[in-house]
CSV table of C-alpha atoms in Angstrom, one decimal:
chain,number,residue,atom,x,y,z
A,27,MET,CA,14.4,-16.6,1.8
A,28,SER,CA,11.7,-19.4,2.4
A,29,ASN,CA,12.2,-20.5,-1.4
A,30,GLY,CA,15.9,-20.9,-0.8
A,31,GLN,CA,16.5,-17.7,-2.9
A,32,VAL,CA,17.9,-14.4,-1.9
A,33,PRO,CA,15.1,-11.8,-1.8
A,34,ILE,CA,15.3,-9.3,-4.6
A,35,SER,CA,15.2,-5.6,-4.3
A,36,SER,CA,16.3,-2.3,-5.8
A,37,THR,CA,19.5,-2.5,-3.4
A,38,ASN,CA,21.6,-5.0,-1.7
A,39,LYS,CA,21.6,-3.1,1.4
A,40,PRO,CA,20.7,-5.3,4.5
A,41,LEU,CA,17.6,-4.7,6.4
A,42,GLY,CA,18.0,-4.2,10.1
A,43,PRO,CA,16.3,-6.5,12.8
A,44,GLN,CA,12.4,-5.7,12.7
A,45,LEU,CA,9.8,-5.7,15.8
A,46,ARG,CA,6.9,-8.0,15.3
A,47,MET,CA,3.4,-7.4,16.6
A,48,SER,CA,4.2,-9.8,19.1
A,49,GLY,CA,7.2,-7.8,20.2
A,50,ALA,CA,9.7,-10.4,18.8
A,51,SER,CA,12.7,-9.2,16.7
A,52,VAL,CA,13.0,-10.9,13.4
A,53,GLU,CA,16.2,-10.9,11.2
A,54,PHE,CA,15.8,-10.9,7.3
A,55,SER,CA,18.5,-12.3,4.7
A,56,PRO,CA,20.4,-9.6,2.9
A,57,PRO,CA,18.7,-8.8,-0.5
A,58,ARG,CA,20.1,-9.1,-3.9
A,59,ARG,CA,20.0,-5.9,-6.3
A,60,LEU,CA,18.1,-6.7,-9.4
A,61,ARG,CA,20.2,-6.3,-12.5
A,62,THR,CA,18.7,-3.8,-15.0
A,63,ASP,CA,18.3,-6.6,-17.6
A,64,GLU,CA,16.3,-8.6,-15.0
A,65,ILE,CA,13.7,-5.9,-14.4
A,66,PRO,CA,11.4,-6.6,-17.8
A,67,GLN,CA,10.8,-10.0,-16.5
A,68,ILE,CA,9.8,-8.7,-13.2
A,69,VAL,CA,7.5,-6.3,-14.7
A,70,ASN,CA,6.2,-9.1,-16.9
A,71,ASP,CA,5.6,-11.1,-13.9
A,72,PHE,CA,3.2,-8.5,-12.8
A,73,ARG,CA,1.6,-8.5,-16.0
A,74,VAL,CA,1.0,-12.2,-16.2
A,75,ALA,CA,-0.6,-12.1,-12.5
A,76,ALA,CA,-2.9,-9.6,-13.4
A,77,LYS,CA,-4.2,-11.6,-16.5
A,78,ASN,CA,-4.4,-14.5,-14.3
A,79,ALA,CA,-6.5,-12.7,-11.9
A,80,ILE,CA,-9.0,-11.5,-14.6
A,81,GLU,CA,-9.1,-15.1,-15.9
A,82,ALA,CA,-10.0,-16.4,-12.3
A,83,GLY,CA,-12.9,-14.2,-12.4
A,84,PHE,CA,-11.8,-11.1,-10.3
A,85,ASP,CA,-13.0,-7.7,-11.5
A,86,GLY,CA,-9.8,-6.1,-11.4
A,87,VAL,CA,-6.5,-5.8,-9.5
A,88,GLU,CA,-4.9,-3.3,-7.1
A,89,ILE,CA,-1.0,-3.1,-7.5
A,90,HIS,CA,0.7,-3.0,-4.2
A,91,GLY,CA,3.1,-0.2,-4.4
A,92,ALA,CA,3.3,0.3,-0.6
A,93,HIS,CA,4.5,-0.8,2.8
A,94,GLY,CA,8.1,-1.6,2.0
A,95,TYR,CA,7.6,-4.1,-0.6
A,96,LEU,CA,9.5,-4.3,-4.0
A,97,ILE,CA,7.8,-1.2,-5.8
A,98,ASP,CA,8.1,0.7,-2.7
A,99,GLN,CA,11.7,-0.4,-2.6
A,100,PHE,CA,12.4,1.4,-6.0
A,101,LEU,CA,10.4,4.5,-5.3
A,102,LYS,CA,12.0,5.5,-1.8
A,103,ASP,CA,15.5,7.3,-2.1
A,104,GLN,CA,16.3,5.9,1.7
A,105,VAL,CA,16.3,2.2,0.0
A,106,ASN,CA,17.0,2.7,-3.7
A,107,ASP,CA,20.7,3.6,-4.0
A,108,ARG,CA,20.8,2.7,-7.6
A,109,THR,CA,23.0,4.7,-10.2
A,110,ASP,CA,21.0,3.4,-13.4
A,111,GLN,CA,17.9,4.4,-15.0
A,112,TYR,CA,15.9,3.1,-12.0
A,113,GLY,CA,17.5,5.3,-9.4
A,114,GLY,CA,18.6,8.5,-8.3
A,115,SER,CA,15.9,11.1,-9.9
A,116,LEU,CA,12.2,11.0,-9.3
A,117,GLU,CA,11.9,9.9,-12.9
A,118,ASN,CA,14.2,7.1,-12.7
A,119,ARG,CA,12.9,5.8,-9.1
A,120,CYS,CA,9.3,5.8,-10.4
A,121,ARG,CA,10.2,4.2,-13.7
A,122,PHE,CA,9.8,0.5,-12.2
A,123,ALA,CA,6.2,1.3,-10.9
A,124,LEU,CA,5.2,2.9,-14.1
A,125,GLU,CA,6.3,0.3,-16.4
A,126,ILE,CA,4.4,-2.2,-14.3
A,127,VAL,CA,1.1,0.2,-14.6
A,128,GLU,CA,1.6,0.4,-18.2
A,129,ALA,CA,2.2,-3.5,-18.7
A,130,ILE,CA,-1.1,-4.3,-16.5
A,131,THR,CA,-3.2,-1.7,-18.0
A,132,ASN,CA,-2.2,-2.9,-21.6
A,133,GLU,CA,-3.1,-6.3,-20.6
A,134,ILE,CA,-6.3,-5.9,-18.7
A,135,GLY,CA,-7.5,-2.4,-19.3
A,136,ALA,CA,-7.1,0.9,-17.2
A,137,ASP,CA,-10.5,0.6,-15.8
A,138,ARG,CA,-9.7,-2.5,-14.1
A,139,VAL,CA,-6.6,-1.2,-12.2
A,140,GLY,CA,-5.9,0.6,-9.2
A,141,ILE,CA,-2.6,1.2,-7.1
A,142,ARG,CA,-1.7,1.5,-3.5
A,143,LEU,CA,0.9,3.8,-2.2
A,144,SER,CA,2.3,4.6,1.1
A,145,LEU,CA,4.7,7.6,0.4
A,146,PHE,CA,4.9,9.0,3.8
A,147,ALA,CA,5.6,5.7,5.4
A,148,ASN,CA,8.8,3.9,6.2
A,149,TYR,CA,7.9,0.3,6.7
A,150,MET,CA,10.6,-1.9,6.6
A,151,GLU,CA,13.1,1.0,6.6
A,152,ALA,CA,11.5,2.2,3.1
A,153,GLY,CA,11.5,5.9,3.6
A,154,ASP,CA,11.8,9.0,1.4
A,155,SER,CA,13.3,12.4,2.0
A,156,ASN,CA,10.5,14.4,0.1
A,157,PRO,CA,7.4,12.1,0.2
A,158,GLU,CA,5.3,15.0,-1.2
A,159,ALA,CA,7.4,15.5,-4.2
A,160,LEU,CA,7.2,11.8,-4.7
A,161,GLY,CA,3.6,11.7,-4.4
A,162,LEU,CA,2.9,14.5,-6.8
A,163,TYR,CA,5.3,13.0,-9.4
A,164,MET,CA,3.7,9.7,-9.1
A,165,THR,CA,0.1,11.2,-9.3
A,166,ASN,CA,0.7,13.2,-12.4
A,167,ALA,CA,2.4,10.3,-14.2
A,168,LEU,CA,-0.5,7.7,-13.4
A,169,ASN,CA,-2.8,10.3,-14.9
A,170,ARG,CA,-1.4,9.4,-18.2
A,171,TYR,CA,-2.6,5.9,-17.8
A,172,GLY,CA,-6.4,6.6,-17.0
A,173,ILE,CA,-6.2,3.8,-14.0
A,174,LEU,CA,-9.3,3.7,-12.2
A,175,TYR,CA,-8.1,4.7,-8.7
A,176,LEU,CA,-5.3,5.7,-6.6
A,177,HIS,CA,-5.1,4.5,-3.1
A,178,MET,CA,-2.9,6.4,-0.8
A,179,VAL,CA,-2.0,5.8,3.0
A,180,GLU,CA,-2.1,8.9,5.1
A,181,PRO,CA,1.0,9.5,7.3
A,182,ARG,CA,0.7,8.4,10.7
A,183,MET,CA,2.7,8.6,13.8
A,184,VAL,CA,2.4,5.9,16.9
A,185,ILE,CA,1.5,7.7,20.2
A,186,ALA,CA,1.7,6.2,23.8
A,187,HIS,CA,-0.8,3.6,23.5
A,188,GLY,CA,0.0,2.2,20.0
A,189,GLU,CA,-2.7,4.1,18.1
A,190,PRO,CA,-2.4,5.8,14.9
A,191,LEU,CA,-2.8,9.4,14.8
A,192,THR,CA,-3.7,10.9,11.3
A,193,THR,CA,-2.2,14.1,10.0
A,194,ALA,CA,-4.9,16.0,8.5
A,195,HIS,CA,-5.1,17.1,4.8
A,196,SER,CA,-1.7,15.6,4.2
A,197,LEU,CA,-2.9,13.8,0.8
A,198,LEU,CA,-4.7,16.8,-0.4
A,199,PRO,CA,-2.3,17.8,-3.0
A,200,MET,CA,-2.3,14.3,-4.5
A,201,ARG,CA,-6.2,14.5,-4.2
A,202,LYS,CA,-6.4,17.5,-6.2
A,203,ALA,CA,-3.9,16.5,-8.9
A,204,PHE,CA,-5.4,13.0,-9.6
A,205,LYS,CA,-8.1,12.7,-12.3
A,206,GLY,CA,-9.6,9.3,-11.3
A,207,THR,CA,-11.3,8.1,-8.1
A,208,PHE,CA,-9.0,8.9,-5.0
A,209,ILE,CA,-9.1,6.6,-1.9
A,210,ALA,CA,-7.6,7.7,1.4
A,211,VAL,CA,-6.9,5.2,4.3
A,212,GLY,CA,-5.0,5.4,7.5
A,213,GLY,CA,-6.5,5.4,10.9
A,214,TYR,CA,-10.1,6.5,10.0
A,215,ASN,CA,-13.2,5.9,12.0
A,216,ARG,CA,-16.7,6.4,11.1
A,217,GLU,CA,-16.6,10.2,11.9
A,218,ASP,CA,-13.5,10.7,10.3
A,219,GLY,CA,-14.4,8.9,7.2
A,220,ASN,CA,-17.7,10.8,6.7
A,221,LYS,CA,-15.9,14.1,7.3
A,222,ALA,CA,-13.3,13.3,4.5
A,223,ILE,CA,-16.0,12.4,2.3
A,224,ALA,CA,-18.1,15.5,3.0
A,225,GLU,CA,-15.2,17.8,2.5
A,226,ASN,CA,-14.3,16.2,-0.6
A,227,TYR,CA,-10.9,15.1,0.6
A,228,ALA,CA,-11.4,11.7,-1.0
A,229,ASP,CA,-13.9,9.8,-3.2
A,230,LEU,CA,-13.7,6.6,-1.0
A,231,VAL,CA,-12.2,6.0,2.5
A,232,ALA,CA,-10.8,2.3,3.1
A,233,PHE,CA,-10.7,0.8,6.4
A,234,GLY,CA,-8.1,-2.1,7.7
A,235,ARG,CA,-7.8,-2.9,11.2
A,236,ILE,CA,-11.2,-2.1,12.4
A,237,PHE,CA,-12.7,-4.0,9.4
A,238,LEU,CA,-10.7,-7.0,10.7
A,239,ALA,CA,-12.2,-6.8,14.1
A,240,ASN,CA,-15.8,-6.0,12.8
A,241,PRO,CA,-16.8,-8.3,10.0
A,242,ASP,CA,-20.1,-6.5,10.0
A,243,LEU,CA,-18.3,-3.0,9.6
A,244,PRO,CA,-20.6,-1.4,7.1
A,245,ARG,CA,-23.9,-2.2,9.5
A,246,ARG,CA,-22.0,-0.9,12.4
A,247,PHE,CA,-21.4,2.2,10.8
A,248,GLU,CA,-24.9,2.6,9.8
A,249,LEU,CA,-26.3,2.0,13.2
A,250,ASN,CA,-23.3,4.0,14.7
A,251,ALA,CA,-22.9,0.9,16.9
A,252,PRO,CA,-19.9,0.3,19.2
A,253,LEU,CA,-16.8,-1.5,17.5
A,254,ASN,CA,-14.8,-4.6,18.6
A,255,THR,CA,-11.5,-3.7,19.5
A,256,TYR,CA,-8.7,-5.3,17.5
A,257,ASN,CA,-5.9,-7.4,18.8
A,258,ARG,CA,-2.7,-6.6,17.1
A,259,THR,CA,-0.7,-9.3,18.4
A,260,THR,CA,-2.9,-11.6,16.4
A,261,PHE,CA,-2.4,-9.6,12.9
A,262,TYR,CA,-0.3,-11.6,10.3
A,263,THR,CA,-0.5,-15.0,12.0
A,264,PRO,CA,-1.5,-18.2,10.4
A,265,ASP,CA,-3.9,-19.5,13.2
A,266,PRO,CA,-7.0,-20.7,11.6
A,267,VAL,CA,-9.2,-19.9,14.6
A,268,ILE,CA,-7.9,-16.9,16.4
A,269,GLY,CA,-7.3,-13.4,15.0
A,270,TYR,CA,-9.5,-13.2,11.9
A,271,THR,CA,-12.6,-15.5,12.4
A,272,ASP,CA,-13.4,-15.1,15.9
A,273,TYR,CA,-14.5,-11.4,16.1
A,274,PRO,CA,-18.4,-11.2,16.8
A,275,PHE,CA,-21.1,-9.9,14.6
A,276,LEU,CA,-23.7,-7.6,16.0
A,277,GLU,CA,-26.7,-9.6,17.6
A,278,ASN,CA,-29.8,-9.4,15.3
């Protein structure tokens, strides 16, 4: 509530305390359930943001439908408790996301649009009882718009040392159903990524944490060089020196 307004959501259910990377517990303001008549304006906000991005010189936009943010809160049945046309059935819960996709593709063209989804995750308590069904419904619906790519996050579970363990082939049904470029992400390293491409599990593989710690990651992959170890406690921090800009490059 940094802008003085209550955060908006698909629900008015409060979010429980959440642990930060540092180990500190953070409390959140209870959200306000969006009224049905407000939703078209939110959809339009996404459209205007995409238009502004293209006018600013970006090649395209990726719609963030993952990780407990607003679109994800509409998609997942463990958050979305609505009884109107935006809640309940798969069709209704996906309606908000697909209205955004339609508005943006109409504005800037489908060939400039991708979307990221984390259907198996429960970030910020945004989980779903049947992520496979949700994933297939969204994938088939997205095919109607001809967007450039679908970017999906693998399911992960945290093991003893806090490192992710990727569940093999979890995204395969969505990969087979989607007609555009399919991107997989979630705990991949060089070997896993090459295997995913070689086995046609994905068209592309994305990297997050290890790219933060290795600004020259493509070069390191090319040489099969050792990687810097990332420091999770510095993720999402505003420090201008520590955490994002202090990881070393390979020596020439």
